[in-house]
Tab-separated table of C-alpha atoms and ligand atoms in Angstrom:
chain	number	residue	atom	x	y	z
A	1	MET	CA	14.601	30.257	-34.721
A	2	ASN	CA	13.744	30.910	-38.332
A	3	THR	CA	10.661	33.182	-38.312
A	4	ASN	CA	9.275	31.471	-41.414
A	5	GLN	CA	9.243	28.206	-39.551
A	6	GLN	CA	5.880	26.701	-38.613
A	7	LYS	CA	4.832	27.510	-35.055
A	8	ILE	CA	4.385	24.122	-33.464
A	9	ALA	CA	3.262	23.687	-29.845
A	10	VAL	CA	2.823	20.752	-27.504
A	11	PHE	CA	-0.039	20.867	-25.007
A	12	PRO	CA	0.957	18.221	-22.465
A	13	GLY	CA	-1.293	16.884	-19.734
A	14	SER	CA	-2.905	13.853	-18.178
A	15	PHE	CA	-6.334	14.633	-19.628
A	16	ASP	CA	-7.860	12.231	-17.105
A	17	PRO	CA	-10.384	13.127	-18.519
A	18	ILE	CA	-10.211	16.060	-20.931
A	19	THR	CA	-12.512	18.902	-19.797
A	20	LYS	CA	-14.261	21.837	-21.443
A	21	GLY	CA	-11.472	24.006	-19.974
A	22	HIS	CA	-8.807	22.098	-21.957
A	23	VAL	CA	-10.910	22.229	-25.137
A	24	ASP	CA	-11.425	25.985	-24.884
A	25	LEU	CA	-7.695	26.492	-24.380
A	26	VAL	CA	-6.739	24.439	-27.449
A	27	ASN	CA	-9.360	26.126	-29.617
A	28	ARG	CA	-8.117	29.579	-28.619
A	29	ALA	CA	-4.472	28.552	-29.103
A	30	SER	CA	-5.337	27.320	-32.612
A	31	GLN	CA	-5.457	30.978	-33.622
A	32	VAL	CA	-1.841	31.400	-32.528
A	33	PHE	CA	-0.105	28.169	-33.602
A	34	ASP	CA	0.114	26.334	-36.934
A	35	LYS	CA	0.000	22.971	-35.215
A	36	ILE	CA	-0.721	21.772	-31.682
A	37	TYR	CA	0.152	18.321	-30.387
A	38	VAL	CA	-2.268	17.547	-27.578
A	39	ALA	CA	-0.191	14.890	-25.871
A	40	ILE	CA	-0.750	12.638	-22.890
A	41	GLY	CA	2.316	12.446	-20.678
A	42	ILE	CA	2.569	9.016	-19.099
A	43	ASN	CA	3.922	8.913	-15.566
A	44	SER	CA	4.403	5.309	-14.473
A	45	GLN	CA	4.168	6.350	-10.776
A	46	LYS	CA	0.737	7.923	-11.266
A	47	LYS	CA	-2.627	6.139	-11.025
A	48	TYR	CA	-5.142	7.221	-13.645
A	49	LEU	CA	-8.923	6.821	-13.545
A	50	PHE	CA	-9.164	6.250	-17.299
A	51	SER	CA	-6.884	4.072	-19.433
A	52	LEU	CA	-4.486	5.636	-21.918
A	53	GLU	CA	-6.584	4.182	-24.726
A	54	GLU	CA	-9.807	5.768	-23.425
A	55	ARG	CA	-8.146	9.137	-22.963
A	56	LEU	CA	-6.544	9.024	-26.428
A	57	ASN	CA	-9.853	8.047	-28.053
A	58	TRP	CA	-11.589	10.970	-26.368
A	59	LEU	CA	-8.899	13.394	-27.539
A	60	GLN	CA	-9.208	12.063	-31.113
A	61	ASP	CA	-12.954	12.449	-30.964
A	62	VAL	CA	-13.047	15.920	-29.429
A	63	PHE	CA	-10.501	17.440	-31.851
A	64	ALA	CA	-11.532	15.501	-34.973
A	65	ASN	CA	-12.699	18.719	-36.667
A	66	ASN	CA	-9.691	20.840	-35.742
A	67	GLU	CA	-7.145	20.259	-38.492
A	68	LYS	CA	-4.402	22.031	-36.562
A	69	VAL	CA	-4.529	19.455	-33.774
A	70	ALA	CA	-2.645	16.165	-33.647
A	71	ILE	CA	-2.953	13.713	-30.766
A	72	GLY	CA	0.005	11.978	-29.176
A	73	HIS	CA	1.447	10.478	-26.030
A	74	PHE	CA	4.896	10.208	-24.526
A	75	GLU	CA	6.923	8.894	-21.624
A	76	GLY	CA	9.752	10.799	-20.018
A	77	LEU	CA	10.561	14.472	-20.354
A	78	THR	CA	8.103	16.749	-22.123
A	79	VAL	CA	10.985	18.654	-23.737
A	80	ASN	CA	12.225	15.434	-25.383
A	81	TYR	CA	8.789	14.960	-26.910
A	82	CYS	CA	8.920	18.583	-28.124
A	83	LYS	CA	12.186	17.786	-29.909
A	84	GLU	CA	10.671	14.657	-31.422
A	85	VAL	CA	7.784	16.570	-32.997
A	86	ASN	CA	9.878	19.664	-33.746
A	87	ALA	CA	7.901	21.916	-31.383
A	88	HIS	CA	9.500	25.075	-30.009
A	89	PHE	CA	6.529	25.939	-27.811
A	90	LEU	CA	4.693	24.446	-24.889
A	91	LEU	CA	1.104	25.465	-24.247
A	92	ARG	CA	-0.255	25.605	-20.705
A	93	GLY	CA	-3.343	27.067	-19.067
A	94	LEU	CA	-3.546	29.286	-16.005
A	95	ARG	CA	-6.651	29.188	-13.840
A	96	ASN	CA	-5.398	30.827	-10.680
A	97	ALA	CA	-2.364	31.830	-8.612
A	98	SER	CA	-1.506	28.240	-7.641
A	99	ASP	CA	-1.356	27.263	-11.307
A	100	PHE	CA	0.956	30.243	-11.843
A	101	ASP	CA	3.340	29.307	-9.011
A	102	TYR	CA	3.620	25.729	-10.204
A	103	GLU	CA	3.818	26.521	-13.910
A	104	LYS	CA	6.408	29.267	-13.503
A	105	THR	CA	9.000	26.861	-12.087
A	106	ILE	CA	8.290	24.131	-14.632
A	107	SER	CA	8.470	26.628	-17.489
A	108	GLN	CA	11.834	28.005	-16.317
A	109	LEU	CA	13.230	24.470	-15.965
A	110	ASN	CA	11.931	23.441	-19.379
A	111	SER	CA	13.475	26.508	-20.959
A	112	ILE	CA	16.896	25.428	-19.629
A	113	ILE	CA	16.763	21.684	-20.254
A	114	GLY	CA	14.722	22.043	-23.442
A	115	ASP	CA	17.079	24.271	-25.339
A	116	ASN	CA	14.909	27.395	-25.143
A	117	VAL	CA	11.514	25.798	-25.470
A	118	GLU	CA	9.123	28.688	-24.769
A	119	THR	CA	6.037	28.077	-22.681
A	120	VAL	CA	3.040	30.103	-23.797
A	121	PHE	CA	0.286	30.577	-21.234
A	122	LEU	CA	-3.347	31.318	-21.859
A	123	ILE	CA	-5.483	32.524	-18.999
A	124	SER	CA	-8.560	30.394	-18.518
A	125	LYS	CA	-11.913	31.941	-19.453
A	126	PRO	CA	-13.923	32.727	-16.267
A	127	ALA	CA	-16.551	30.210	-17.396
A	128	TYR	CA	-13.975	27.408	-17.183
A	129	SER	CA	-11.572	28.435	-14.443
A	130	HIS	CA	-13.344	26.337	-11.787
A	131	ILE	CA	-13.018	23.143	-13.835
A	132	SER	CA	-10.284	20.617	-13.137
A	133	SER	CA	-9.889	16.960	-14.090
A	134	THR	CA	-9.450	16.198	-10.371
A	135	ILE	CA	-12.896	17.594	-9.506
A	136	VAL	CA	-14.426	15.829	-12.515
A	137	ARG	CA	-12.965	12.493	-11.351
A	138	GLU	CA	-14.415	12.999	-7.869
A	139	ILE	CA	-17.871	13.690	-9.315
A	140	ILE	CA	-17.633	10.600	-11.549
A	141	LYS	CA	-16.609	8.436	-8.578
A	142	GLY	CA	-19.667	9.756	-6.716
A	143	ASN	CA	-21.905	8.969	-9.720
A	144	GLY	CA	-22.646	12.672	-10.267
A	145	ASP	CA	-23.424	14.400	-13.542
A	146	VAL	CA	-20.337	15.869	-15.233
A	147	SER	CA	-22.035	17.104	-18.401
A	148	ALA	CA	-21.351	20.751	-17.474
A	149	PHE	CA	-17.600	20.093	-17.289
A	150	VAL	CA	-16.637	17.648	-20.049
A	151	PRO	CA	-17.325	17.464	-23.806
A	152	SER	CA	-20.662	15.801	-24.590
A	153	THR	CA	-19.026	12.759	-26.191
A	154	ILE	CA	-17.514	11.904	-22.800
A	155	SER	CA	-20.564	12.584	-20.631
A	156	GLU	CA	-22.761	10.594	-23.017
A	157	GLU	CA	-20.373	7.658	-22.890
A	158	LEU	CA	-20.173	7.804	-19.096
A	159	ASN	CA	-23.962	7.947	-18.811
A	160	THR	CA	-24.377	4.758	-20.843
A	161	LYS	CA	-21.782	2.863	-18.778
A	162	PRO	CA	-23.052	0.748	-15.898
A	163	SER	CA	-21.778	2.307	-12.621
B	1	ADP	P1	-1.460	17.865	-15.532
B	1	ADP	O1	-1.555	16.420	-15.190
B	1	ADP	O2	-0.204	18.275	-16.228
B	1	ADP	O3	-1.898	18.821	-14.450
B	1	ADP	P2	-3.961	18.452	-16.751
B	1	ADP	O4	-4.582	17.541	-17.753
B	1	ADP	O5	-4.633	18.536	-15.436
B	1	ADP	O6	-2.495	17.974	-16.694
B	1	ADP	O7	-3.803	19.921	-17.320
B	1	ADP	C1	-3.061	20.220	-18.468
B	1	ADP	C2	-3.018	21.732	-18.671
B	1	ADP	O8	-4.344	22.225	-18.821
B	1	ADP	C3	-2.418	22.547	-17.520
B	1	ADP	O9	-1.665	23.610	-18.080
B	1	ADP	C4	-3.601	23.119	-16.816
B	1	ADP	O10	-3.293	24.346	-16.184
B	1	ADP	C5	-4.548	23.336	-17.969
B	1	ADP	N1	-5.936	23.333	-17.535
B	1	ADP	C6	-6.547	22.383	-16.801
B	1	ADP	N2	-7.833	22.720	-16.575
B	1	ADP	C7	-8.028	23.906	-17.189
B	1	ADP	C8	-9.148	24.802	-17.296
B	1	ADP	N3	-10.290	24.533	-16.711
B	1	ADP	N4	-8.987	25.952	-18.000
B	1	ADP	C9	-7.792	26.229	-18.581
B	1	ADP	N5	-6.699	25.453	-18.491
B	1	ADP	C10	-6.810	24.306	-17.807
């Protein structure tokens, strides 16, 4: 890789919904990369709580003031999307040992099938390491308050929706 080349990363995920943990990760990674594509990977076998449109709108909203961030979505292999947007890096977060075990395998596979795409990991800040989209979805389904876990634009929108 040419060292003068822009450092472009893809941060792939379901973001169902995006949490304060994701936001913190992207903001910290903005100091490392020139551009970050926060991209929703669409898995046709998976059931999502929020539509693609809702999740994309939230991402647009949350990162509107971060000029290094672009929002996207893709179907199929993450490494193919990386090629499409000319990204040589994948960004992922690590909260705990189970994240590590899972991410290690995926990263090694992606490095082989993705023509040396490097995965860069950031360790979650302690304040956010207990947050997951799965837990947030459970709280939403139980009509609980998720304002401690998601950006305010999302919690405000959820609070004004009839349950
Ligand atoms: P996926 O469907 O791929 O698990 P997620 O939207 O749940 O997508 O997560 C995308 C990435 O964000 C993963 O690398 C995950 O480890 C990371 N992540 C999720 N929650 C947090 C958090 N609270 N702090 C830091 N990283 C996180």
